[in-house]
């Protein structure tokens, strides 16, 4: 299996923005990526600010061009990335890992990683910049009670080169499922790690709190919920907030 072609940056405003610039000028190949422990102006979901402690937080981005993936099933890119992160965190003994739809990785019920896949659909190709922010060596999160890190969970600081190599291998492995023929299999693996799958949990929807059962996440990324009155409905991530 070929490895990703990764470059370490001593600092970067945002590793996703870095790759977007290269893509704009056609100066990047599928599998190229960058990472840094000093990201200064990170971007999160829906343009939010993503901050990480210098020398503790890993900001990692990779560019992949998918040729055999129907754009209806674009969420498989997020699923594959999430599964790769879980496999790596599990290898470094982080306990109780799950994927909180749509893009968070939890240890227990605390966030340890966020993923931001920025996709461009160009004819039959999907050009994707996959950004992964992992709390690695932080000792505490005073302002973020719902966050945790590899160090907090394991009392160990894995060497960064081992961590990057392991993540790179796992990304290559799970990305290979992002082809039309394999997405059902990927979806099965994804659901096995899905936080609160087939369980009831509270959501905030249109300003009200409602309990619903998580039925599944469709291949296009919509979540299917069943409410206590028996009604079933699909939602996009910006329409609902899970309370956990
Ligand atoms: C989220 O909102 O949970 C997603 C956060 C994604 C952050 C990562 S860090 C590496 C890459 N570069 C960025 O600017 N953002 C992503």
CSV table of C-alpha atoms and ligand atoms in Angstrom, one decimal:
chain,number,residue,atom,x,y,z
A,1,UNK,CA,0.0,0.0,0.0
A,2,UNK,CA,1.4,3.4,-1.0
A,3,UNK,CA,1.8,5.9,1.8
A,4,UNK,CA,0.6,9.5,1.7
A,5,UNK,CA,3.2,12.1,0.7
A,6,UNK,CA,3.2,14.3,3.9
A,7,UNK,CA,5.2,17.4,4.7
A,8,UNK,CA,5.8,18.8,8.2
A,9,UNK,CA,5.2,22.5,8.6
A,10,UNK,CA,6.8,24.3,11.5
A,11,UNK,CA,3.7,26.5,11.6
A,12,UNK,CA,0.6,27.2,9.4
A,13,UNK,CA,-2.4,29.5,9.7
A,14,UNK,CA,-4.6,26.5,8.5
A,15,UNK,CA,-3.4,23.3,7.0
A,16,UNK,CA,-6.7,23.1,5.0
A,17,UNK,CA,-6.2,26.6,3.6
A,18,UNK,CA,-2.6,25.6,2.7
A,19,UNK,CA,-3.8,22.8,0.5
A,20,UNK,CA,-6.6,24.8,-1.0
A,21,UNK,CA,-4.0,27.3,-2.2
A,22,UNK,CA,-2.0,24.6,-3.8
A,23,UNK,CA,-5.1,23.1,-5.4
A,24,UNK,CA,-6.1,26.4,-6.8
A,25,UNK,CA,-2.8,26.6,-8.7
A,26,UNK,CA,-2.9,23.0,-9.6
A,27,UNK,CA,0.3,22.4,-7.6
A,28,UNK,CA,-0.8,19.3,-5.7
A,29,UNK,CA,-1.2,15.5,-6.3
A,30,UNK,CA,-3.7,13.2,-4.8
A,31,UNK,CA,-2.2,11.9,-1.6
A,32,UNK,CA,-0.2,15.0,-0.8
A,33,UNK,CA,-0.6,16.4,2.7
A,34,UNK,CA,0.7,18.7,5.4
A,35,UNK,CA,0.7,18.7,9.2
A,36,UNK,CA,1.8,20.9,12.0
A,37,UNK,CA,1.7,21.2,15.7
A,38,UNK,CA,1.4,24.9,15.4
A,39,UNK,CA,-1.8,25.9,13.6
A,40,UNK,CA,-2.7,29.5,14.3
A,41,UNK,CA,-5.9,30.2,12.5
A,42,UNK,CA,-7.7,26.9,12.1
A,43,UNK,CA,-11.2,26.5,10.5
A,44,UNK,CA,-13.9,24.3,11.8
A,45,UNK,CA,-17.3,23.2,10.6
A,46,UNK,CA,-19.5,26.0,9.1
A,47,UNK,CA,-16.6,28.5,9.2
A,48,UNK,CA,-16.2,28.3,12.9
A,49,UNK,CA,-12.8,29.1,14.6
A,50,UNK,CA,-10.8,26.0,15.4
A,51,UNK,CA,-8.1,26.6,18.1
A,52,UNK,CA,-5.4,24.3,19.3
A,53,UNK,CA,-2.7,24.6,21.9
A,54,UNK,CA,0.8,25.1,20.3
A,55,UNK,CA,2.9,21.9,20.3
A,56,UNK,CA,0.0,19.9,21.7
A,57,UNK,CA,-2.6,19.9,19.0
A,58,UNK,CA,-2.1,18.1,15.7
A,59,UNK,CA,-3.5,19.8,12.5
A,60,UNK,CA,-3.3,17.4,9.6
A,61,UNK,CA,-4.7,17.8,6.1
A,62,UNK,CA,-4.5,15.6,3.0
A,63,UNK,CA,-5.7,16.1,-0.5
A,64,UNK,CA,-7.4,13.2,-2.3
A,65,UNK,CA,-9.0,13.0,-5.7
A,66,UNK,CA,-11.7,10.4,-5.9
A,67,UNK,CA,-12.5,9.1,-9.4
A,68,UNK,CA,-15.0,6.3,-8.8
A,69,UNK,CA,-17.2,7.8,-6.2
A,70,UNK,CA,-20.7,9.0,-7.0
A,71,UNK,CA,-21.1,12.5,-5.5
A,72,UNK,CA,-24.4,11.4,-3.9
A,73,UNK,CA,-22.3,9.3,-1.6
A,74,UNK,CA,-19.8,12.0,-0.7
A,75,UNK,CA,-20.3,11.4,3.1
A,76,UNK,CA,-18.2,8.2,2.7
A,77,UNK,CA,-15.2,10.5,2.6
A,78,UNK,CA,-16.0,11.6,6.1
A,79,UNK,CA,-16.8,8.1,7.2
A,80,UNK,CA,-13.5,6.8,5.9
A,81,UNK,CA,-11.5,9.6,7.6
A,82,UNK,CA,-13.4,9.1,10.9
A,83,UNK,CA,-12.7,5.3,10.8
A,84,UNK,CA,-9.0,5.9,10.1
A,85,UNK,CA,-8.7,8.3,13.1
A,86,UNK,CA,-10.5,5.8,15.3
A,87,UNK,CA,-8.1,3.0,14.3
A,88,UNK,CA,-5.1,5.2,15.0
A,89,UNK,CA,-6.4,6.4,18.4
A,90,UNK,CA,-7.3,2.8,19.3
A,91,UNK,CA,-3.7,1.7,18.4
A,92,UNK,CA,-2.4,4.3,20.9
A,93,UNK,CA,-4.8,2.9,23.5
A,94,UNK,CA,-7.4,5.7,23.7
A,95,UNK,CA,-10.5,4.1,25.2
A,96,UNK,CA,-14.2,4.0,24.3
A,97,UNK,CA,-14.0,5.6,20.8
A,98,UNK,CA,-17.0,6.5,18.7
A,99,UNK,CA,-18.0,8.7,15.8
A,100,UNK,CA,-20.5,11.4,16.7
A,101,UNK,CA,-22.4,12.3,13.6
A,102,UNK,CA,-21.4,14.0,11.4
A,103,UNK,CA,-17.7,14.7,12.0
A,104,UNK,CA,-16.5,14.3,15.6
A,105,UNK,CA,-14.5,11.6,17.3
A,106,UNK,CA,-15.3,11.0,20.9
A,107,UNK,CA,-13.5,9.2,23.7
A,108,UNK,CA,-16.3,8.4,26.1
A,109,UNK,CA,-18.5,11.4,25.7
A,110,UNK,CA,-15.6,13.9,25.2
A,111,UNK,CA,-14.4,15.3,21.8
A,112,UNK,CA,-10.9,14.3,20.9
A,113,UNK,CA,-10.9,15.1,17.2
A,114,UNK,CA,-12.8,17.1,14.6
A,115,UNK,CA,-12.8,16.5,10.9
A,116,UNK,CA,-13.5,19.0,8.1
A,117,UNK,CA,-13.7,17.6,4.6
A,118,UNK,CA,-13.9,20.3,2.0
A,119,UNK,CA,-15.0,18.9,-1.4
A,120,UNK,CA,-15.2,20.2,-4.9
A,121,UNK,CA,-17.2,18.1,-7.4
A,122,UNK,CA,-15.7,18.4,-10.9
A,123,UNK,CA,-17.5,16.2,-13.4
A,124,UNK,CA,-16.8,12.6,-12.4
A,125,UNK,CA,-14.1,13.6,-9.9
A,126,UNK,CA,-14.4,14.6,-6.3
A,127,UNK,CA,-11.5,16.7,-5.1
A,128,UNK,CA,-11.4,16.6,-1.4
A,129,UNK,CA,-9.3,18.3,1.2
A,130,UNK,CA,-9.6,16.4,4.4
A,131,UNK,CA,-8.6,18.3,7.6
A,132,UNK,CA,-8.2,16.5,10.8
A,133,UNK,CA,-7.6,18.2,14.2
A,134,UNK,CA,-6.5,15.9,17.0
A,135,UNK,CA,-6.0,16.8,20.6
A,136,UNK,CA,-2.8,15.0,21.2
A,137,UNK,CA,-0.7,16.2,24.1
A,138,UNK,CA,-3.0,18.7,26.0
A,139,UNK,CA,-3.0,18.3,29.8
A,140,UNK,CA,-6.3,20.0,30.4
A,141,UNK,CA,-9.0,22.0,28.7
A,142,UNK,CA,-10.1,24.7,31.2
A,143,UNK,CA,-12.6,26.4,28.8
A,144,UNK,CA,-13.8,23.2,27.1
A,145,UNK,CA,-15.2,20.7,29.6
A,146,UNK,CA,-16.3,18.4,26.8
A,147,UNK,CA,-12.9,18.0,25.3
A,148,UNK,CA,-10.2,15.4,25.9
A,149,UNK,CA,-6.8,14.5,24.5
A,150,UNK,CA,-4.7,11.4,23.8
A,151,UNK,CA,-2.5,12.3,26.8
A,152,UNK,CA,-5.4,12.8,29.2
A,153,UNK,CA,-6.9,9.5,28.2
A,154,UNK,CA,-3.7,7.4,28.2
A,155,UNK,CA,-1.1,9.4,30.3
A,156,UNK,CA,1.2,8.8,27.3
A,157,UNK,CA,2.6,11.1,24.6
A,158,UNK,CA,3.0,9.0,21.4
A,159,UNK,CA,6.0,10.2,19.3
A,160,UNK,CA,4.6,12.4,16.6
A,161,UNK,CA,6.3,10.5,13.7
A,162,UNK,CA,4.8,7.2,14.8
A,163,UNK,CA,1.4,8.8,15.2
A,164,UNK,CA,1.5,10.4,11.7
A,165,UNK,CA,2.7,7.2,10.1
A,166,UNK,CA,0.0,5.2,11.6
A,167,UNK,CA,-2.7,7.7,10.7
A,168,UNK,CA,-1.4,7.9,7.2
A,169,UNK,CA,-1.6,4.1,6.8
A,170,UNK,CA,-5.1,4.0,8.2
A,171,UNK,CA,-6.3,6.8,5.9
A,172,UNK,CA,-5.0,5.0,2.9
A,173,UNK,CA,-6.7,1.8,4.0
A,174,UNK,CA,-10.1,3.3,4.6
A,175,UNK,CA,-10.0,5.7,1.6
A,176,UNK,CA,-9.7,2.7,-0.6
A,177,UNK,CA,-13.4,2.0,0.4
A,178,UNK,CA,-14.5,5.3,-1.1
A,179,UNK,CA,-15.4,3.7,-4.4
A,180,UNK,CA,-19.0,3.0,-5.5
A,181,UNK,CA,-18.5,-0.8,-5.1
A,182,UNK,CA,-17.4,-0.6,-1.5
A,183,UNK,CA,-19.4,2.1,0.2
A,184,UNK,CA,-22.0,-0.3,1.7
A,185,UNK,CA,-19.2,-2.1,3.4
A,186,UNK,CA,-17.7,1.2,4.6
A,187,UNK,CA,-21.1,2.2,5.9
A,188,UNK,CA,-21.4,-1.0,7.9
A,189,UNK,CA,-18.0,-0.3,9.6
A,190,UNK,CA,-19.1,3.3,10.2
A,191,UNK,CA,-22.3,2.3,11.9
A,192,UNK,CA,-20.5,-0.1,14.2
A,193,UNK,CA,-18.7,3.0,15.6
A,194,UNK,CA,-21.6,5.4,15.5
A,195,UNK,CA,-22.3,7.1,18.8
A,196,UNK,CA,-25.8,6.2,20.1
A,197,UNK,CA,-26.7,4.2,17.1
A,198,UNK,CA,-30.1,2.5,17.5
A,199,UNK,CA,-30.4,4.3,20.9
A,200,UNK,CA,-32.6,7.2,22.0
A,201,UNK,CA,-31.0,10.6,22.6
A,202,UNK,CA,-32.1,14.2,22.9
A,203,UNK,CA,-31.9,16.6,20.1
A,204,UNK,CA,-32.5,20.4,19.9
A,205,UNK,CA,-34.6,20.9,16.8
A,206,UNK,CA,-36.1,24.4,15.9
A,207,UNK,CA,-35.5,25.5,19.5
A,208,UNK,CA,-37.2,22.6,21.2
A,209,UNK,CA,-35.8,19.5,22.9
A,210,UNK,CA,-37.0,16.2,21.6
A,211,UNK,CA,-36.0,12.6,22.1
A,212,UNK,CA,-35.4,10.5,19.0
A,213,UNK,CA,-33.9,7.2,18.1
A,214,UNK,CA,-30.9,7.3,15.7
A,215,UNK,CA,-32.0,4.8,12.9
A,216,UNK,CA,-29.0,5.3,10.6
A,217,UNK,CA,-26.8,7.7,8.7
A,218,UNK,CA,-27.5,7.6,4.9
A,219,UNK,CA,-24.7,7.4,2.4
A,220,UNK,CA,-25.4,11.1,1.5
A,221,UNK,CA,-24.7,12.1,5.1
A,222,UNK,CA,-28.3,12.7,6.3
A,223,UNK,CA,-29.2,11.2,9.7
A,224,UNK,CA,-32.5,9.3,10.0
A,225,UNK,CA,-34.3,9.8,13.3
A,226,UNK,CA,-37.4,8.2,14.6
A,227,UNK,CA,-39.4,10.2,17.1
A,228,UNK,CA,-41.5,8.9,20.0
A,229,UNK,CA,-44.7,9.4,18.0
A,230,UNK,CA,-43.4,7.0,15.4
A,231,UNK,CA,-42.6,9.7,12.8
A,232,UNK,CA,-39.3,9.2,10.9
A,233,UNK,CA,-37.4,12.1,9.3
A,234,UNK,CA,-34.0,12.8,7.8
A,235,UNK,CA,-31.9,15.8,8.9
A,236,UNK,CA,-28.8,17.7,7.8
A,237,UNK,CA,-26.2,18.5,10.5
A,238,UNK,CA,-27.0,22.2,10.6
A,239,UNK,CA,-30.7,21.5,11.3
A,240,UNK,CA,-30.2,19.7,14.6
A,241,UNK,CA,-28.0,19.5,17.7
A,242,UNK,CA,-27.4,16.4,19.6
A,243,UNK,CA,-27.6,16.9,23.4
A,244,UNK,CA,-25.3,14.5,25.2
B,1,LIG,C1,-14.8,20.7,13.6
B,1,LIG,O1,-15.4,21.8,13.6
B,1,LIG,O2,-15.0,19.9,14.5
B,1,LIG,C2,-13.8,20.4,12.5
B,1,LIG,C3,-12.4,20.9,12.9
B,1,LIG,C4,-11.4,20.6,11.8
B,1,LIG,C5,-10.0,21.2,12.2
B,1,LIG,C6,-8.9,20.8,11.3
B,1,LIG,S1,-7.3,21.1,12.0
B,1,LIG,C7,-6.6,20.7,10.4
B,1,LIG,C8,-7.5,21.3,9.4
B,1,LIG,N1,-7.1,22.7,9.2
B,1,LIG,C9,-8.1,23.5,9.5
B,1,LIG,O3,-8.0,24.8,9.4
B,1,LIG,N2,-9.1,22.8,9.9
B,1,LIG,C10,-8.9,21.4,9.9
